[in-house]
PDB file of C-alpha atoms in Angstrom:
ATOM      1  CA  UNK A 847       4.054  12.225  12.270  1.00  0.00           C
ATOM      2  CA  UNK A 848       3.016   9.770  14.988  1.00  0.00           C
ATOM      3  CA  UNK A 849       4.266   6.248  14.611  1.00  0.00           C
ATOM      4  CA  UNK A 850       2.425   3.127  15.675  1.00  0.00           C
ATOM      5  CA  UNK A 851       1.009   3.551  19.170  1.00  0.00           C
ATOM      6  CA  UNK A 852      -0.101   0.766  21.469  1.00  0.00           C
ATOM      7  CA  UNK A 853      -1.820   0.608  24.836  1.00  0.00           C
ATOM      8  CA  UNK A 854      -1.468  -0.430  27.538  1.00  0.00           C
ATOM      9  CA  UNK A 855       2.315  -0.812  27.727  1.00  0.00           C
ATOM     10  CA  UNK A 856       2.258  -3.319  30.568  1.00  0.00           C
ATOM     11  CA  UNK A 857      -0.465  -5.372  32.196  1.00  0.00           C
ATOM     12  CA  UNK A 858      -0.854  -8.354  34.486  1.00  0.00           C
ATOM     13  CA  UNK A 859      -3.796 -10.728  34.212  1.00  0.00           C
ATOM     14  CA  UNK A 860      -4.877 -13.915  35.949  1.00  0.00           C
ATOM     15  CA  UNK A 861      -5.356 -17.247  34.164  1.00  0.00           C
ATOM     16  CA  UNK A 862      -8.826 -17.510  32.670  1.00  0.00           C
ATOM     17  CA  UNK A 863      -9.314 -13.773  32.354  1.00  0.00           C
ATOM     18  CA  UNK A 864      -9.736 -11.829  29.137  1.00  0.00           C
ATOM     19  CA  UNK A 865      -7.590  -8.995  27.805  1.00  0.00           C
ATOM     20  CA  UNK A 866      -7.977  -6.296  25.159  1.00  0.00           C
ATOM     21  CA  UNK A 867      -4.969  -4.575  23.591  1.00  0.00           C
ATOM     22  CA  UNK A 868      -5.236  -1.503  21.390  1.00  0.00           C
ATOM     23  CA  UNK A 869      -3.302  -0.121  18.446  1.00  0.00           C
ATOM     24  CA  UNK A 870      -3.327   3.042  16.365  1.00  0.00           C
ATOM     25  CA  UNK A 871      -1.448   2.619  13.087  1.00  0.00           C
ATOM     26  CA  UNK A 872       1.021   5.060  11.598  1.00  0.00           C
ATOM     27  CA  UNK A 873      -0.687   8.003   9.948  1.00  0.00           C
ATOM     28  CA  UNK A 874      -1.913   7.056   6.467  1.00  0.00           C
ATOM     29  CA  UNK A 875      -1.553   3.306   6.988  1.00  0.00           C
ATOM     30  CA  UNK A 876      -4.610   1.126   6.426  1.00  0.00           C
ATOM     31  CA  UNK A 877      -3.393  -2.354   7.368  1.00  0.00           C
ATOM     32  CA  UNK A 878      -2.779  -3.599  10.896  1.00  0.00           C
ATOM     33  CA  UNK A 879      -1.109  -6.865  11.831  1.00  0.00           C
ATOM     34  CA  UNK A 880      -0.597  -8.350  15.276  1.00  0.00           C
ATOM     35  CA  UNK A 881       2.388 -10.414  16.383  1.00  0.00           C
ATOM     36  CA  UNK A 882       3.228 -12.283  19.576  1.00  0.00           C
ATOM     37  CA  UNK A 883       6.839 -12.303  20.746  1.00  0.00           C
ATOM     38  CA  UNK A 884       7.791 -14.694  23.534  1.00  0.00           C
ATOM     39  CA  UNK A 885      10.987 -14.066  25.483  1.00  0.00           C
ATOM     40  CA  UNK A 886      14.040 -14.948  23.416  1.00  0.00           C
ATOM     41  CA  UNK A 887      12.020 -15.599  20.262  1.00  0.00           C
ATOM     42  CA  UNK A 888      11.191 -13.730  17.096  1.00  0.00           C
ATOM     43  CA  UNK A 889       7.690 -12.299  16.625  1.00  0.00           C
ATOM     44  CA  UNK A 890       5.013 -14.759  15.480  1.00  0.00           C
ATOM     45  CA  UNK A 891       2.207 -13.577  13.189  1.00  0.00           C
ATOM     46  CA  UNK A 892      -1.267 -13.729  14.783  1.00  0.00           C
ATOM     47  CA  UNK A 893      -3.514 -12.072  12.194  1.00  0.00           C
ATOM     48  CA  UNK A 894      -3.958  -9.084   9.914  1.00  0.00           C
ATOM     49  CA  UNK A 895      -6.814  -6.645   9.381  1.00  0.00           C
ATOM     50  CA  UNK A 896      -7.584  -4.601   6.305  1.00  0.00           C
ATOM     51  CA  UNK A 897     -10.838  -2.796   5.508  1.00  0.00           C
ATOM     52  CA  UNK A 898     -12.185  -3.947   8.874  1.00  0.00           C
ATOM     53  CA  UNK A 899     -11.854  -7.615   7.937  1.00  0.00           C
ATOM     54  CA  UNK A 900      -9.419 -10.328   8.970  1.00  0.00           C
ATOM     55  CA  UNK A 901      -7.327 -11.045   5.883  1.00  0.00           C
ATOM     56  CA  UNK A 902      -4.711 -13.479   7.069  1.00  0.00           C
ATOM     57  CA  UNK A 903      -4.359 -15.577  10.181  1.00  0.00           C
ATOM     58  CA  UNK A 904      -1.413 -17.376  11.701  1.00  0.00           C
ATOM     59  CA  UNK A 905      -1.428 -20.566  13.738  1.00  0.00           C
ATOM     60  CA  UNK A 906      -3.231 -19.201  16.797  1.00  0.00           C
ATOM     61  CA  UNK A 907      -6.399 -20.581  18.436  1.00  0.00           C
ATOM     62  CA  UNK A 908      -9.803 -18.922  18.266  1.00  0.00           C
ATOM     63  CA  UNK A 909      -9.202 -17.475  21.747  1.00  0.00           C
ATOM     64  CA  UNK A 910      -7.319 -14.790  19.847  1.00  0.00           C
ATOM     65  CA  UNK A 911      -9.648 -12.426  18.033  1.00  0.00           C
ATOM     66  CA  UNK A 912      -9.468  -8.927  16.719  1.00  0.00           C
ATOM     67  CA  UNK A 913     -11.227  -5.986  15.243  1.00  0.00           C
ATOM     68  CA  UNK A 914     -10.412  -3.041  13.014  1.00  0.00           C
ATOM     69  CA  UNK A 915     -12.344   0.204  13.210  1.00  0.00           C
ATOM     70  CA  UNK A 916     -13.199   2.620  10.368  1.00  0.00           C
ATOM     71  CA  UNK A 917     -10.297   4.883  11.431  1.00  0.00           C
ATOM     72  CA  UNK A 918      -7.942   1.873  10.914  1.00  0.00           C
ATOM     73  CA  UNK A 919      -7.195   1.437  14.612  1.00  0.00           C
ATOM     74  CA  UNK A 920      -7.383  -2.109  15.897  1.00  0.00           C
ATOM     75  CA  UNK A 921      -7.930  -4.244  18.969  1.00  0.00           C
ATOM     76  CA  UNK A 922      -6.567  -7.654  19.881  1.00  0.00           C
ATOM     77  CA  UNK A 923      -8.657  -9.716  22.290  1.00  0.00           C
ATOM     78  CA  UNK A 924      -7.474 -12.837  24.055  1.00  0.00           C
ATOM     79  CA  UNK A 925      -9.971 -14.938  26.021  1.00  0.00           C
ATOM     80  CA  UNK A 926      -9.403 -17.625  28.655  1.00  0.00           C
ATOM     81  CA  UNK A 927      -5.814 -16.545  29.241  1.00  0.00           C
ATOM     82  CA  UNK A 928      -3.157 -19.206  29.747  1.00  0.00           C
ATOM     83  CA  UNK A 929       0.250 -18.827  31.384  1.00  0.00           C
ATOM     84  CA  UNK A 930       1.760 -19.413  27.934  1.00  0.00           C
ATOM     85  CA  UNK A 931       0.088 -16.270  26.609  1.00  0.00           C
ATOM     86  CA  UNK A 932       2.611 -14.191  28.552  1.00  0.00           C
ATOM     87  CA  UNK A 933       4.521 -12.299  25.874  1.00  0.00           C
ATOM     88  CA  UNK A 934       5.114  -8.987  24.141  1.00  0.00           C
ATOM     89  CA  UNK A 935       2.242  -8.258  21.772  1.00  0.00           C
ATOM     90  CA  UNK A 936       3.279  -6.139  18.828  1.00  0.00           C
ATOM     91  CA  UNK A 937       1.120  -4.174  16.463  1.00  0.00           C
ATOM     92  CA  UNK A 938       2.478  -3.550  12.973  1.00  0.00           C
ATOM     93  CA  UNK A 939       1.089  -1.108  10.453  1.00  0.00           C
ATOM     94  CA  UNK A 940       1.559  -0.804   6.712  1.00  0.00           C
ATOM     95  CA  UNK A 941      -0.013   0.694   3.623  1.00  0.00           C
ATOM     96  CA  UNK A 942      -1.622  -1.967   1.470  1.00  0.00           C
ATOM     97  CA  UNK A 943      -0.549  -0.304  -1.778  1.00  0.00           C
ATOM     98  CA  UNK A 944       3.118  -0.017  -0.845  1.00  0.00           C
ATOM     99  CA  UNK A 945       3.948  -3.637  -0.191  1.00  0.00           C
ATOM    100  CA  UNK A 946       5.940  -4.864   2.709  1.00  0.00           C
ATOM    101  CA  UNK A 947       7.313  -1.788   4.450  1.00  0.00           C
ATOM    102  CA  UNK A 948       6.046  -2.658   7.912  1.00  0.00           C
ATOM    103  CA  UNK A 949       6.462  -0.594  11.065  1.00  0.00           C
ATOM    104  CA  UNK A 950       6.042  -1.853  14.604  1.00  0.00           C
ATOM    105  CA  UNK A 951       4.832  -0.227  17.776  1.00  0.00           C
ATOM    106  CA  UNK A 952       6.597  -0.549  21.126  1.00  0.00           C
ATOM    107  CA  UNK A 953       4.321  -3.384  22.147  1.00  0.00           C
ATOM    108  CA  UNK A 954       2.175  -4.372  25.096  1.00  0.00           C
ATOM    109  CA  UNK A 955       3.798  -6.580  27.707  1.00  0.00           C
ATOM    110  CA  UNK A 956       1.276  -9.116  28.995  1.00  0.00           C
ATOM    111  CA  UNK A 957       2.028 -11.229  32.056  1.00  0.00           C
ATOM    112  CA  UNK A 958      -0.428 -13.983  32.961  1.00  0.00           C
ATOM    113  CA  UNK A 959      -0.168 -15.273  36.533  1.00  0.00           C
TER     114      UNK A 959
ATOM    115  CA  UNK B 651      13.008 -27.418  10.468  1.00  0.00           C
ATOM    116  CA  UNK B 652      12.142 -23.765  10.939  1.00  0.00           C
ATOM    117  CA  UNK B 653      11.463 -21.674   7.841  1.00  0.00           C
ATOM    118  CA  UNK B 654      14.035 -19.106   8.989  1.00  0.00           C
ATOM    119  CA  UNK B 655      17.158 -19.960  10.960  1.00  0.00           C
ATOM    120  CA  UNK B 656      19.223 -17.370  12.793  1.00  0.00           C
ATOM    121  CA  UNK B 657      22.108 -17.842  15.221  1.00  0.00           C
ATOM    122  CA  UNK B 658      20.879 -16.438  18.555  1.00  0.00           C
ATOM    123  CA  UNK B 659      24.383 -15.449  19.680  1.00  0.00           C
ATOM    124  CA  UNK B 660      25.248 -13.627  21.831  1.00  0.00           C
ATOM    125  CA  UNK B 661      27.835 -11.969  19.621  1.00  0.00           C
ATOM    126  CA  UNK B 662      30.330  -9.702  21.368  1.00  0.00           C
ATOM    127  CA  UNK B 663      32.658  -7.417  19.384  1.00  0.00           C
ATOM    128  CA  UNK B 664      34.930  -4.462  20.189  1.00  0.00           C
ATOM    129  CA  UNK B 665      33.897  -0.962  19.163  1.00  0.00           C
ATOM    130  CA  UNK B 666      34.848  -0.234  15.546  1.00  0.00           C
ATOM    131  CA  UNK B 667      34.644  -3.858  14.403  1.00  0.00           C
ATOM    132  CA  UNK B 668      32.763  -5.029  11.328  1.00  0.00           C
ATOM    133  CA  UNK B 669      29.786  -7.145  12.341  1.00  0.00           C
ATOM    134  CA  UNK B 670      28.261  -9.849  10.164  1.00  0.00           C
ATOM    135  CA  UNK B 671      24.782 -11.156  10.973  1.00  0.00           C
ATOM    136  CA  UNK B 672      23.215 -13.956   8.966  1.00  0.00           C
ATOM    137  CA  UNK B 673      20.018 -15.878   8.338  1.00  0.00           C
ATOM    138  CA  UNK B 674      19.188 -18.893   6.228  1.00  0.00           C
ATOM    139  CA  UNK B 675      15.760 -19.857   5.006  1.00  0.00           C
ATOM    140  CA  UNK B 676      14.059 -22.801   3.367  1.00  0.00           C
ATOM    141  CA  UNK B 677      11.036 -21.293   1.570  1.00  0.00           C
ATOM    142  CA  UNK B 678      11.966 -20.355  -1.991  1.00  0.00           C
ATOM    143  CA  UNK B 679       8.801 -18.221  -2.215  1.00  0.00           C
ATOM    144  CA  UNK B 680      10.355 -15.545  -0.021  1.00  0.00           C
ATOM    145  CA  UNK B 681      11.054 -12.421  -2.057  1.00  0.00           C
ATOM    146  CA  UNK B 682      11.159  -9.603   0.506  1.00  0.00           C
ATOM    147  CA  UNK B 683      13.876  -9.506   3.119  1.00  0.00           C
ATOM    148  CA  UNK B 684      14.107  -7.179   6.086  1.00  0.00           C
ATOM    149  CA  UNK B 685      16.347  -6.508   9.046  1.00  0.00           C
ATOM    150  CA  UNK B 686      14.941  -5.092  12.259  1.00  0.00           C
ATOM    151  CA  UNK B 687      16.815  -3.836  15.321  1.00  0.00           C
ATOM    152  CA  UNK B 688      15.195  -4.376  18.691  1.00  0.00           C
ATOM    153  CA  UNK B 689      16.471  -2.758  21.865  1.00  0.00           C
ATOM    154  CA  UNK B 690      15.661  -4.456  25.142  1.00  0.00           C
ATOM    155  CA  UNK B 691      11.935  -4.397  25.928  1.00  0.00           C
ATOM    156  CA  UNK B 692      11.160  -2.218  22.891  1.00  0.00           C
ATOM    157  CA  UNK B 693       9.424  -2.827  19.561  1.00  0.00           C
ATOM    158  CA  UNK B 694      11.409  -3.803  16.430  1.00  0.00           C
ATOM    159  CA  UNK B 695      12.728  -0.912  14.333  1.00  0.00           C
ATOM    160  CA  UNK B 696      13.004  -1.374  10.557  1.00  0.00           C
ATOM    161  CA  UNK B 697      16.651  -1.019   9.461  1.00  0.00           C
ATOM    162  CA  UNK B 698      16.898  -2.378   5.944  1.00  0.00           C
ATOM    163  CA  UNK B 699      14.486  -3.653   3.301  1.00  0.00           C
ATOM    164  CA  UNK B 700      15.545  -5.488   0.135  1.00  0.00           C
ATOM    165  CA  UNK B 701      13.691  -7.174  -2.677  1.00  0.00           C
ATOM    166  CA  UNK B 702      15.034 -10.345  -4.324  1.00  0.00           C
ATOM    167  CA  UNK B 703      18.804 -10.827  -4.642  1.00  0.00           C
ATOM    168  CA  UNK B 704      21.527  -8.212  -4.417  1.00  0.00           C
ATOM    169  CA  UNK B 705      23.060  -5.666  -2.078  1.00  0.00           C
ATOM    170  CA  UNK B 706      21.692  -2.529  -0.459  1.00  0.00           C
ATOM    171  CA  UNK B 707      23.690   0.006   1.500  1.00  0.00           C
ATOM    172  CA  UNK B 708      22.507   2.619   3.995  1.00  0.00           C
ATOM    173  CA  UNK B 709      25.198   4.437   5.934  1.00  0.00           C
ATOM    174  CA  UNK B 710      27.113   1.917   8.041  1.00  0.00           C
ATOM    175  CA  UNK B 711      24.667  -0.878   7.184  1.00  0.00           C
ATOM    176  CA  UNK B 712      24.779  -3.205   4.159  1.00  0.00           C
ATOM    177  CA  UNK B 713      22.203  -5.898   3.473  1.00  0.00           C
ATOM    178  CA  UNK B 714      22.957  -8.787   1.111  1.00  0.00           C
ATOM    179  CA  UNK B 715      20.584 -11.376  -0.295  1.00  0.00           C
ATOM    180  CA  UNK B 716      21.695 -14.545  -2.057  1.00  0.00           C
ATOM    181  CA  UNK B 717      18.537 -16.323  -3.156  1.00  0.00           C
ATOM    182  CA  UNK B 718      20.439 -19.161  -4.825  1.00  0.00           C
ATOM    183  CA  UNK B 719      21.882 -20.101  -1.422  1.00  0.00           C
ATOM    184  CA  UNK B 720      18.810 -18.967   0.567  1.00  0.00           C
ATOM    185  CA  UNK B 721      21.116 -16.831   2.675  1.00  0.00           C
ATOM    186  CA  UNK B 722      20.882 -13.212   3.795  1.00  0.00           C
ATOM    187  CA  UNK B 723      23.364 -11.047   5.666  1.00  0.00           C
ATOM    188  CA  UNK B 724      23.551  -7.710   7.427  1.00  0.00           C
ATOM    189  CA  UNK B 725      26.940  -6.041   7.787  1.00  0.00           C
ATOM    190  CA  UNK B 726      27.563  -3.221  10.244  1.00  0.00           C
ATOM    191  CA  UNK B 727      30.735  -1.195   9.696  1.00  0.00           C
ATOM    192  CA  UNK B 728      32.471   0.800  12.435  1.00  0.00           C
ATOM    193  CA  UNK B 729      30.208  -0.721  15.073  1.00  0.00           C
ATOM    194  CA  UNK B 730      29.260   1.485  18.039  1.00  0.00           C
ATOM    195  CA  UNK B 731      28.094   0.629  21.571  1.00  0.00           C
ATOM    196  CA  UNK B 732      24.725   2.104  20.567  1.00  0.00           C
ATOM    197  CA  UNK B 733      24.413  -0.744  18.029  1.00  0.00           C
ATOM    198  CA  UNK B 734      24.087  -3.194  20.938  1.00  0.00           C
ATOM    199  CA  UNK B 735      20.661  -4.766  20.447  1.00  0.00           C
ATOM    200  CA  UNK B 736      18.928  -7.839  19.082  1.00  0.00           C
ATOM    201  CA  UNK B 737      18.889  -8.013  15.282  1.00  0.00           C
ATOM    202  CA  UNK B 738      15.964  -9.818  13.700  1.00  0.00           C
ATOM    203  CA  UNK B 739      15.818 -10.960  10.111  1.00  0.00           C
ATOM    204  CA  UNK B 740      12.361 -11.194   8.563  1.00  0.00           C
ATOM    205  CA  UNK B 741      11.058 -12.254   5.188  1.00  0.00           C
ATOM    206  CA  UNK B 742       7.848 -12.663   3.252  1.00  0.00           C
ATOM    207  CA  UNK B 743       6.609 -14.027  -0.067  1.00  0.00           C
ATOM    208  CA  UNK B 744       5.794 -12.006  -3.144  1.00  0.00           C
ATOM    209  CA  UNK B 745       3.725  -8.905  -2.570  1.00  0.00           C
ATOM    210  CA  UNK B 746       0.348  -9.518  -4.147  1.00  0.00           C
ATOM    211  CA  UNK B 747      -1.560  -6.308  -3.659  1.00  0.00           C
ATOM    212  CA  UNK B 748      -1.535  -6.565   0.099  1.00  0.00           C
ATOM    213  CA  UNK B 749       0.908  -6.722   2.944  1.00  0.00           C
ATOM    214  CA  UNK B 750       2.084 -10.263   3.541  1.00  0.00           C
ATOM    215  CA  UNK B 751       2.899 -11.686   6.946  1.00  0.00           C
ATOM    216  CA  UNK B 752       6.509 -11.633   8.050  1.00  0.00           C
ATOM    217  CA  UNK B 753       8.394 -14.741   9.089  1.00  0.00           C
ATOM    218  CA  UNK B 754      11.066 -13.855  11.619  1.00  0.00           C
ATOM    219  CA  UNK B 755      14.266 -15.463  12.772  1.00  0.00           C
ATOM    220  CA  UNK B 756      14.831 -15.824  16.495  1.00  0.00           C
ATOM    221  CA  UNK B 757      17.132 -12.789  16.563  1.00  0.00           C
ATOM    222  CA  UNK B 758      20.871 -12.388  17.237  1.00  0.00           C
ATOM    223  CA  UNK B 759      21.904 -10.530  20.389  1.00  0.00           C
ATOM    224  CA  UNK B 760      24.818  -8.189  19.614  1.00  0.00           C
ATOM    225  CA  UNK B 761      26.985  -6.492  22.230  1.00  0.00           C
ATOM    226  CA  UNK B 762      29.527  -3.870  21.115  1.00  0.00           C
ATOM    227  CA  UNK B 763      32.113  -3.332  23.813  1.00  0.00           C
ATOM    228  CA  UNK B 764      33.562   0.213  24.219  1.00  0.00           C
TER     229      UNK B 764
END
C-alpha cells in the first residue's frame, strides 16, 4: 500500500519564477492538504482540497494556489517566488469520513535563490 | 501568543532514559491531539493520536492529554538512539465531517546518546 508520494524531492528556483509541486495521496484517501515547513519551525497549513475544491485556506497569499484532480492527486503552485518561500512543502492525505488521521509525504524541498 | 507552544530543545538523554515531551495550547476548541516524529529532512510520521482528555499507550510511547490545563505530553520509555528526531505536537478542533487543519508546535529536537 503506497503512502503519500510527492515530487520533485528537491528543486532550486530563482526569485520571480513559478513552481509546481505534485502529490499523490495514500490509497483510498480523498482529502489532500498542503503545509509549508520553514527550517526550525513546525508545518504551517496552506490549504486543503476535497472533491476537487479548496475547502480550507490558511494565512497564505494568493500566489499560492492549488488543484485537485478526479483521482484525488493534487498540485501546489507558487507564483512570483520570494526568497522567503524557501521551505519544505509537505502534502498530507486523509479520508474525509475518518476524521483527523492525517499522513504526510516526505516533502519537496524548495530553495529560492 | 502562539496557539501551540513547544520547547524547541535540544533535549539530550542517555539510552534507556524516560523522555517527557510537552506542549501547551491556548485554544479550548482543540479536541484532537497528535504527536509526529520527524527525522532530519524527512516528512512527519504519525506516532500517536488521541481524542479529548486521557491517556493512550502504544508500545514504548504514552500520550497524555489534560484539557483542563491545556497541556499534552508524550512519554518515551526505554529510549533508543533510533528515537533521535524532532517530535512535533499537533492539534485540531472538533471533527465536523471533514478533516480539519492541524496546528503544530515548533517541534522538540531529541538526541538519545548511546
